[in-house]
CSV table of C-alpha atoms and ligand atoms in Angstrom, one decimal:
chain,number,residue,atom,x,y,z
A,1,MET,CA,-20.6,102.3,-114.0
A,2,LYS,CA,-20.4,105.9,-115.3
A,3,ASN,CA,-20.9,106.6,-118.9
A,4,PHE,CA,-22.3,103.1,-119.6
A,5,ASN,CA,-24.2,103.0,-122.8
A,6,ILE,CA,-25.5,99.6,-124.1
A,7,ASN,CA,-25.8,101.0,-127.5
A,8,ASN,CA,-22.0,101.2,-127.8
A,9,LEU,CA,-21.7,97.6,-127.2
A,10,VAL,CA,-24.3,96.0,-129.4
A,11,ARG,CA,-23.3,94.8,-132.8
A,12,PRO,CA,-24.4,97.4,-135.5
A,13,ASN,CA,-26.3,94.6,-137.5
A,14,VAL,CA,-28.1,93.7,-134.4
A,15,ALA,CA,-28.9,97.3,-133.4
A,16,GLY,CA,-30.6,97.7,-136.9
A,17,LEU,CA,-32.2,94.4,-136.9
A,18,LYS,CA,-36.0,93.8,-137.2
A,19,PRO,CA,-36.8,90.5,-135.5
A,20,TYR,CA,-38.8,87.7,-136.9
A,21,SER,CA,-42.4,88.1,-135.9
A,22,SER,CA,-44.1,84.8,-135.2
A,23,ALA,CA,-47.8,84.1,-135.3
A,24,ARG,CA,-47.9,84.0,-131.6
A,25,ASP,CA,-46.1,87.5,-131.4
A,26,GLU,CA,-48.7,89.0,-133.7
A,27,TYR,CA,-51.8,87.8,-132.0
A,28,GLN,CA,-51.5,87.1,-128.1
A,29,SER,CA,-54.5,85.2,-126.5
A,30,THR,CA,-56.5,87.4,-124.3
A,31,GLY,CA,-58.4,84.6,-122.6
A,32,SER,CA,-61.5,84.5,-124.8
A,33,GLU,CA,-62.3,81.7,-127.0
A,34,MET,CA,-60.6,82.1,-130.4
A,35,VAL,CA,-60.3,80.0,-133.5
A,36,PHE,CA,-56.6,79.8,-134.2
A,37,LEU,CA,-56.0,79.5,-137.9
A,38,ASP,CA,-52.8,81.6,-138.1
A,39,ALA,CA,-49.8,79.4,-137.6
A,40,ASN,CA,-50.4,76.3,-139.8
A,41,GLU,CA,-50.5,74.2,-136.7
A,42,ASN,CA,-52.4,70.6,-136.9
A,43,PRO,CA,-55.8,71.2,-135.0
A,44,PHE,CA,-56.0,67.6,-133.7
A,45,GLN,CA,-55.0,67.4,-130.0
A,46,THR,CA,-51.7,65.9,-129.0
A,47,ASP,CA,-51.2,68.3,-126.1
A,48,VAL,CA,-48.3,69.8,-127.9
A,49,ASN,CA,-49.9,70.6,-131.3
A,50,ARG,CA,-49.7,74.3,-130.7
A,51,TYR,CA,-46.5,76.4,-130.8
A,52,PRO,CA,-45.3,77.3,-127.3
A,53,ASP,CA,-45.5,80.8,-126.0
A,54,PRO,CA,-42.4,82.6,-127.4
A,55,GLN,CA,-42.1,84.8,-124.2
A,56,GLN,CA,-42.7,81.9,-121.8
A,57,ARG,CA,-45.1,84.3,-119.8
A,58,SER,CA,-46.5,81.9,-117.1
A,59,LEU,CA,-42.9,80.7,-116.2
A,60,LYS,CA,-41.6,84.3,-116.1
A,61,VAL,CA,-44.5,85.5,-113.8
A,62,GLU,CA,-43.5,82.8,-111.3
A,63,LEU,CA,-39.7,83.2,-111.7
A,64,ALA,CA,-40.1,86.9,-111.2
A,65,LYS,CA,-41.9,86.3,-108.0
A,66,LEU,CA,-39.4,83.8,-106.7
A,67,LYS,CA,-36.4,86.0,-107.5
A,68,ASN,CA,-37.9,89.3,-106.8
A,69,VAL,CA,-37.2,90.9,-110.1
A,70,VAL,CA,-39.6,92.1,-112.9
A,71,GLN,CA,-40.5,90.0,-115.9
A,72,GLY,CA,-38.8,92.5,-118.1
A,73,ASN,CA,-35.4,91.5,-116.6
A,74,ILE,CA,-35.7,87.9,-117.6
A,75,LEU,CA,-34.8,86.0,-120.8
A,76,LEU,CA,-35.2,82.3,-120.9
A,77,GLY,CA,-33.2,79.9,-123.2
A,78,ASN,CA,-32.5,76.4,-124.1
A,79,GLY,CA,-30.1,75.9,-121.2
A,80,SER,CA,-27.6,78.6,-120.2
A,81,ASP,CA,-25.5,77.5,-123.0
A,82,GLU,CA,-28.0,79.2,-125.4
A,83,VAL,CA,-28.3,82.2,-123.2
A,84,LEU,CA,-24.3,82.7,-123.2
A,85,ASP,CA,-24.4,82.1,-127.0
A,86,LEU,CA,-27.0,84.8,-127.5
A,87,LEU,CA,-24.8,87.2,-125.6
A,88,PHE,CA,-21.9,86.6,-127.9
A,89,ARG,CA,-24.0,87.1,-131.0
A,90,ALA,CA,-25.6,90.2,-129.8
A,91,PHE,CA,-22.5,92.0,-128.6
A,92,CYS,CA,-19.4,90.5,-130.1
A,93,GLU,CA,-18.2,91.3,-133.8
A,94,PRO,CA,-16.5,88.1,-135.1
A,95,GLY,CA,-12.9,88.7,-136.0
A,96,LYS,CA,-12.9,92.0,-134.1
A,97,ASP,CA,-14.1,92.0,-130.5
A,98,ASN,CA,-12.8,90.0,-127.5
A,99,ILE,CA,-13.8,88.7,-124.1
A,100,ILE,CA,-12.0,87.9,-121.0
A,101,THR,CA,-12.3,84.6,-119.1
A,102,LEU,CA,-10.5,83.4,-115.9
A,103,PRO,CA,-9.3,79.9,-116.1
A,104,PRO,CA,-9.7,77.5,-114.6
A,105,THR,CA,-13.3,77.9,-115.3
A,106,TYR,CA,-16.3,76.4,-117.2
A,107,GLY,CA,-15.2,75.3,-120.7
A,108,MET,CA,-18.2,76.7,-122.5
A,109,TYR,CA,-17.1,80.4,-122.6
A,110,LYS,CA,-14.0,79.6,-124.6
A,111,VAL,CA,-15.9,77.1,-127.0
A,112,LEU,CA,-18.5,79.7,-127.6
A,113,ALA,CA,-15.8,82.2,-128.3
A,114,ASN,CA,-14.2,80.0,-130.7
A,115,ILE,CA,-17.5,79.2,-132.5
A,116,ASN,CA,-18.2,82.9,-132.7
A,117,ASN,CA,-14.6,83.8,-133.8
A,118,ILE,CA,-14.1,86.1,-130.9
A,119,GLU,CA,-10.7,86.4,-129.2
A,120,ASN,CA,-10.6,84.9,-125.7
A,121,ARG,CA,-8.2,86.7,-123.6
A,122,GLU,CA,-7.4,84.4,-120.6
A,123,VAL,CA,-6.3,85.9,-117.2
A,124,LEU,CA,-5.6,83.1,-114.7
A,125,LEU,CA,-7.2,83.2,-111.2
A,126,ASN,CA,-4.8,83.7,-108.5
A,127,ALA,CA,-3.5,81.0,-106.2
A,128,ASP,CA,-6.6,81.4,-104.0
A,129,PHE,CA,-8.8,81.0,-107.2
A,130,GLU,CA,-9.8,84.6,-106.9
A,131,PRO,CA,-9.9,87.0,-109.8
A,132,ASN,CA,-6.7,89.0,-110.4
A,133,VAL,CA,-8.5,92.3,-110.9
A,134,GLU,CA,-5.6,94.5,-111.8
A,135,GLU,CA,-4.4,92.2,-114.4
A,136,ILE,CA,-7.8,91.6,-115.8
A,137,LEU,CA,-8.3,95.3,-116.3
A,138,LYS,CA,-4.9,95.6,-117.9
A,139,TRP,CA,-6.1,93.2,-120.7
A,140,VAL,CA,-9.2,95.5,-121.4
A,141,ASN,CA,-9.2,97.3,-124.7
A,142,GLN,CA,-11.9,99.1,-126.6
A,143,ASN,CA,-13.0,95.8,-128.2
A,144,THR,CA,-13.5,94.0,-124.9
A,145,LYS,CA,-17.2,93.5,-124.7
A,146,MET,CA,-17.6,90.9,-122.0
A,147,ILE,CA,-15.8,89.6,-118.9
A,148,PHE,CA,-17.0,86.1,-117.7
A,149,LEU,CA,-17.0,85.4,-113.9
A,150,CYS,CA,-18.3,82.1,-112.7
A,151,SER,CA,-19.2,82.3,-109.1
A,152,PRO,CA,-19.3,79.7,-107.6
A,153,ASN,CA,-16.7,78.7,-110.0
A,154,ASN,CA,-16.5,75.5,-111.8
A,155,PRO,CA,-14.4,73.4,-111.2
A,156,THR,CA,-12.7,75.1,-108.2
A,157,GLY,CA,-16.1,75.3,-106.3
A,158,ASN,CA,-15.4,78.7,-104.5
A,159,SER,CA,-17.4,82.0,-104.7
A,160,PHE,CA,-15.4,85.1,-105.7
A,161,SER,CA,-15.1,87.8,-103.1
A,162,GLU,CA,-17.7,90.5,-103.3
A,163,GLU,CA,-15.0,93.1,-103.3
A,164,ASN,CA,-13.2,91.7,-106.4
A,165,VAL,CA,-16.5,91.4,-108.4
A,166,SER,CA,-17.7,94.9,-107.6
A,167,GLU,CA,-14.2,96.3,-108.5
A,168,ILE,CA,-14.7,94.6,-112.0
A,169,LEU,CA,-18.2,95.9,-112.3
A,170,ASN,CA,-17.2,99.3,-111.4
A,171,ASN,CA,-14.2,99.6,-113.7
A,172,PHE,CA,-15.2,97.8,-116.8
A,173,ASN,CA,-17.3,99.6,-119.4
A,174,GLY,CA,-18.6,96.3,-121.0
A,175,LEU,CA,-20.9,93.6,-119.8
A,176,VAL,CA,-19.9,91.6,-116.7
A,177,ILE,CA,-21.4,88.2,-117.0
A,178,ILE,CA,-21.7,86.4,-113.6
A,179,ASP,CA,-22.6,82.7,-114.2
A,180,GLU,CA,-24.5,81.6,-111.0
A,181,ALA,CA,-25.2,78.1,-112.0
A,182,TYR,CA,-24.4,76.9,-108.6
A,183,ILE,CA,-25.7,79.9,-106.6
A,184,ASP,CA,-28.3,77.8,-104.8
A,185,PHE,CA,-25.6,75.9,-103.1
A,186,SER,CA,-23.7,78.8,-102.0
A,187,ALA,CA,-23.4,80.6,-98.7
A,188,GLN,CA,-23.0,83.8,-100.5
A,189,GLU,CA,-25.8,86.0,-101.9
A,190,SER,CA,-26.7,86.2,-105.5
A,191,TRP,CA,-25.8,89.3,-107.4
A,192,LEU,CA,-29.5,89.5,-108.5
A,193,ASN,CA,-30.3,92.3,-105.9
A,194,LYS,CA,-27.6,94.4,-107.5
A,195,LEU,CA,-29.2,94.4,-111.0
A,196,GLU,CA,-30.5,98.0,-110.6
A,197,GLN,CA,-27.2,99.3,-109.3
A,198,TYR,CA,-25.1,97.9,-112.2
A,199,PRO,CA,-26.4,98.6,-115.8
A,200,ASN,CA,-23.5,96.4,-117.0
A,201,LEU,CA,-24.4,93.4,-115.0
A,202,VAL,CA,-25.7,90.1,-116.5
A,203,ILE,CA,-26.5,87.1,-114.3
A,204,THR,CA,-27.2,83.7,-115.7
A,205,GLN,CA,-28.7,80.8,-113.7
A,206,THR,CA,-30.0,77.4,-114.7
A,207,LEU,CA,-32.5,74.8,-113.8
A,208,SER,CA,-29.8,72.1,-114.5
A,209,LYS,CA,-28.2,71.9,-111.1
A,210,ALA,CA,-30.1,72.7,-107.8
A,211,TYR,CA,-33.5,72.4,-109.6
A,212,GLY,CA,-32.6,69.0,-110.8
A,213,MET,CA,-33.8,69.5,-114.3
A,214,ALA,CA,-30.7,69.2,-116.5
A,215,GLY,CA,-32.8,67.2,-119.1
A,216,ILE,CA,-35.3,69.9,-119.9
A,217,ARG,CA,-32.7,72.5,-120.8
A,218,LEU,CA,-33.7,75.8,-119.1
A,219,GLY,CA,-31.3,78.5,-118.7
A,220,ILE,CA,-32.1,82.0,-117.4
A,221,CYS,CA,-30.6,85.4,-118.0
A,222,TYR,CA,-31.3,88.4,-115.8
A,223,ALA,CA,-30.2,91.8,-116.8
A,224,SER,CA,-31.5,95.4,-117.5
A,225,ALA,CA,-34.6,95.7,-119.7
A,226,GLU,CA,-32.3,97.3,-122.3
A,227,ILE,CA,-30.1,94.3,-122.5
A,228,ILE,CA,-33.0,91.7,-122.3
A,229,GLY,CA,-34.6,93.7,-125.2
A,230,ILE,CA,-31.5,93.2,-127.4
A,231,LEU,CA,-31.4,89.6,-126.7
A,232,ASN,CA,-35.0,89.1,-127.4
A,233,LYS,CA,-34.5,90.4,-130.9
A,234,ILE,CA,-32.0,87.8,-131.8
A,235,LYS,CA,-33.4,84.7,-130.0
A,236,PRO,CA,-35.2,82.0,-131.9
A,237,PRO,CA,-38.8,82.6,-131.5
A,238,TYR,CA,-39.8,79.3,-129.8
A,239,ASN,CA,-36.5,78.5,-128.2
A,240,VAL,CA,-38.1,77.1,-125.0
A,241,ASN,CA,-40.3,74.3,-125.9
A,242,GLU,CA,-43.8,73.6,-124.4
A,243,LEU,CA,-42.8,70.5,-122.5
A,244,THR,CA,-40.0,72.4,-120.9
A,245,GLN,CA,-41.9,75.4,-119.9
A,246,LEU,CA,-44.5,73.1,-118.2
A,247,ARG,CA,-42.1,71.1,-116.2
A,248,ALA,CA,-40.2,74.1,-115.3
A,249,LEU,CA,-43.2,75.8,-114.1
A,250,ASP,CA,-44.2,73.0,-111.9
A,251,ARG,CA,-40.8,73.0,-110.4
A,252,VAL,CA,-40.6,76.6,-109.7
A,253,LEU,CA,-44.0,76.4,-108.1
A,254,ASN,CA,-42.5,73.8,-105.8
A,255,SER,CA,-39.4,75.6,-104.7
A,256,ASP,CA,-39.8,74.3,-101.1
A,257,LYS,CA,-39.1,70.9,-102.4
A,258,VAL,CA,-36.0,72.2,-104.2
A,259,ASN,CA,-34.8,74.0,-101.0
A,260,SER,CA,-35.1,70.8,-99.1
A,261,GLU,CA,-33.2,68.8,-101.7
A,262,VAL,CA,-30.6,71.5,-101.6
A,263,SER,CA,-30.1,71.3,-97.9
A,264,ASP,CA,-29.8,67.6,-98.0
A,265,LEU,CA,-27.1,67.9,-100.6
A,266,LEU,CA,-25.2,70.5,-98.5
A,267,GLU,CA,-25.3,68.1,-95.5
A,268,GLU,CA,-23.9,65.4,-97.9
A,269,ARG,CA,-21.4,67.7,-99.2
A,270,ASP,CA,-20.1,68.3,-95.7
A,271,ALA,CA,-20.1,64.7,-94.9
A,272,VAL,CA,-18.2,63.7,-97.9
A,273,GLY,CA,-15.7,66.7,-97.3
A,274,LYS,CA,-15.1,65.2,-93.8
A,275,ALA,CA,-14.7,61.6,-95.0
A,276,LEU,CA,-12.2,62.7,-97.7
A,277,VAL,CA,-9.8,63.7,-95.0
A,278,GLU,CA,-9.1,60.2,-94.2
A,279,VAL,CA,-8.1,59.2,-97.7
A,280,LYS,CA,-4.4,58.6,-97.8
A,281,PHE,CA,-3.7,60.0,-101.3
A,282,ILE,CA,-5.8,63.1,-101.0
A,283,GLU,CA,-3.4,66.1,-100.4
A,284,LYS,CA,-5.8,68.9,-100.4
A,285,ILE,CA,-9.7,69.3,-100.2
A,286,TYR,CA,-10.9,72.8,-101.7
A,287,HIS,CA,-13.6,74.6,-100.0
A,288,SER,CA,-16.8,74.3,-102.0
A,289,ASP,CA,-19.8,76.5,-102.3
A,290,ALA,CA,-21.3,74.2,-104.9
A,291,ASN,CA,-22.6,70.6,-105.2
A,292,PHE,CA,-19.1,69.2,-106.0
A,293,ILE,CA,-15.7,69.0,-104.3
A,294,LEU,CA,-12.3,69.6,-105.9
A,295,VAL,CA,-9.4,67.7,-104.4
A,296,LYS,CA,-5.8,67.5,-105.1
A,297,VAL,CA,-4.3,64.0,-105.1
A,298,ASP,CA,-0.9,62.2,-105.7
A,299,ASN,CA,-1.7,61.1,-109.3
A,300,ALA,CA,-5.0,62.2,-110.8
A,301,ASN,CA,-4.8,60.0,-114.0
A,302,LYS,CA,-4.1,56.9,-111.9
A,303,ARG,CA,-6.8,57.5,-109.4
A,304,TYR,CA,-9.3,58.4,-112.2
A,305,ASP,CA,-8.7,55.0,-113.9
A,306,GLN,CA,-8.9,53.2,-110.6
A,307,LEU,CA,-12.4,54.6,-109.8
A,308,ILE,CA,-13.6,53.8,-113.3
A,309,GLN,CA,-12.5,50.3,-112.7
A,310,LYS,CA,-14.5,50.3,-109.6
A,311,GLY,CA,-17.5,51.7,-111.4
A,312,ILE,CA,-17.4,55.3,-110.4
A,313,VAL,CA,-17.1,58.2,-112.9
A,314,ILE,CA,-15.7,61.4,-111.7
A,315,ARG,CA,-14.1,64.4,-113.5
A,316,ASN,CA,-10.3,64.5,-113.8
A,317,ARG,CA,-9.4,68.1,-114.0
A,318,THR,CA,-5.6,67.7,-114.1
A,319,THR,CA,-5.1,69.3,-117.6
A,320,GLN,CA,-6.8,72.6,-116.4
A,321,PRO,CA,-4.5,75.5,-115.4
A,322,LEU,CA,-3.8,75.7,-111.6
A,323,CYS,CA,-5.5,72.2,-111.2
A,324,GLU,CA,-2.7,69.7,-111.7
A,325,ASN,CA,-3.6,66.4,-110.2
A,326,THR,CA,-7.1,67.5,-109.3
A,327,LEU,CA,-10.3,65.5,-109.3
A,328,ARG,CA,-13.8,66.9,-109.2
A,329,PHE,CA,-16.5,64.8,-107.3
A,330,THR,CA,-20.1,65.7,-107.7
A,331,VAL,CA,-22.1,65.2,-104.5
A,332,GLY,CA,-24.5,62.4,-105.1
A,333,THR,CA,-27.1,60.5,-102.9
A,334,GLU,CA,-26.1,59.3,-99.5
A,335,ALA,CA,-25.6,55.7,-101.0
A,336,GLU,CA,-23.6,56.9,-103.9
A,337,ASN,CA,-21.3,59.1,-101.6
A,338,ARG,CA,-20.8,56.2,-99.2
A,339,LYS,CA,-19.6,54.1,-102.2
A,340,LEU,CA,-17.3,56.8,-103.5
A,341,ILE,CA,-15.6,57.0,-100.0
A,342,GLU,CA,-15.5,53.1,-99.6
A,343,VAL,CA,-13.8,52.9,-102.9
A,344,LEU,CA,-11.4,55.8,-102.2
A,345,LYS,CA,-10.3,54.1,-98.9
A,346,SER,CA,-9.9,50.8,-100.5
A,347,ILE,CA,-7.6,51.6,-103.5
A,348,GLU,CA,-3.9,51.4,-103.1
B,1,LIG,C1,-23.5,73.2,-115.4
B,1,LIG,C2,-23.2,74.5,-115.6
B,1,LIG,C3,-24.1,75.4,-116.4
B,1,LIG,C4,-25.4,74.8,-116.9
B,1,LIG,O1,-25.5,74.9,-118.2
B,1,LIG,P1,-27.0,74.5,-118.7
B,1,LIG,O2,-26.7,74.7,-120.3
B,1,LIG,O3,-27.9,75.5,-118.2
B,1,LIG,O4,-27.2,73.2,-118.5
B,1,LIG,C5,-23.7,76.7,-116.5
B,1,LIG,N1,-22.6,77.2,-116.1
B,1,LIG,C6,-21.8,76.5,-115.4
B,1,LIG,C7,-20.5,77.1,-114.8
B,1,LIG,C8,-22.0,75.0,-115.1
B,1,LIG,O5,-21.1,74.4,-114.5
């Protein structure tokens, strides 16, 4: 992107902001034994009586190694939802700026736009669930700060073509946020190795899906050091708690285990996909690059209710644009998937 200057995008109040400086920001442990009487903590041991590292250094060191980026390109948050909210608060002026989202997609972008009083310009995906690049660029004006691409996309399951994504990156002078929550399940490569090539690229990932840690709330933002620096100014000082940092570090250090679980889930996804072909009322099975499968059925509301009756909870996506009469199945364990298929084949 030519002429890209992050200082033209950041909100003026954020640009001028002096961040809160916590006790742990002002004195960082150097390894030698110190007596810490600076943060009004309780000295008696509970394992969590001390404030956590506001910069989550140990975790970032390992993530940086695993993802082949430098620590200065990483910001961590309380789930990707917090990371996405920080992007709005750093770059979008309420009541003035706008963003572009591409329905059908993850619902949080719209909710966060509404919370932050930012206009959400919706440009539907095309019939193949790919971004309509020409139309998207038509809707850009000087107040368009961010375009959200979810790839692999939730709820459709497909990854966007590299060509479409790079066309948006090359022709939009604001931030392109690629939400890669499902990237570990995808046959497509992450956009992470393009970070240096595109100063307007922001990638979000999460430990909630492939890493199996939705309960600890850890979201990750990868971007240029300039963008990360701006987000760091506005993040709550202790936004990632000590328990989360420890559990996440342990999991990241055991990424072999994660990889083997992912490959099991991919096998299961393929098996479920094949079995679904034999279900009479399923009219279409969409290709999935994620850990869920979207299908079109004869009557989504009816089938959803029938599955609930049989003790299976899935997601009914029928009210989403381009998703009339669709259902989304998360890939579960082999036993769970077997039960799903059995029930689907048994209902009339
Ligand atoms: C599940 C999901 C997330 C995860 O959000 P967390 O706050 O990290 O749990 C992010 N984006 C998409 C598209 C998702 O489906």
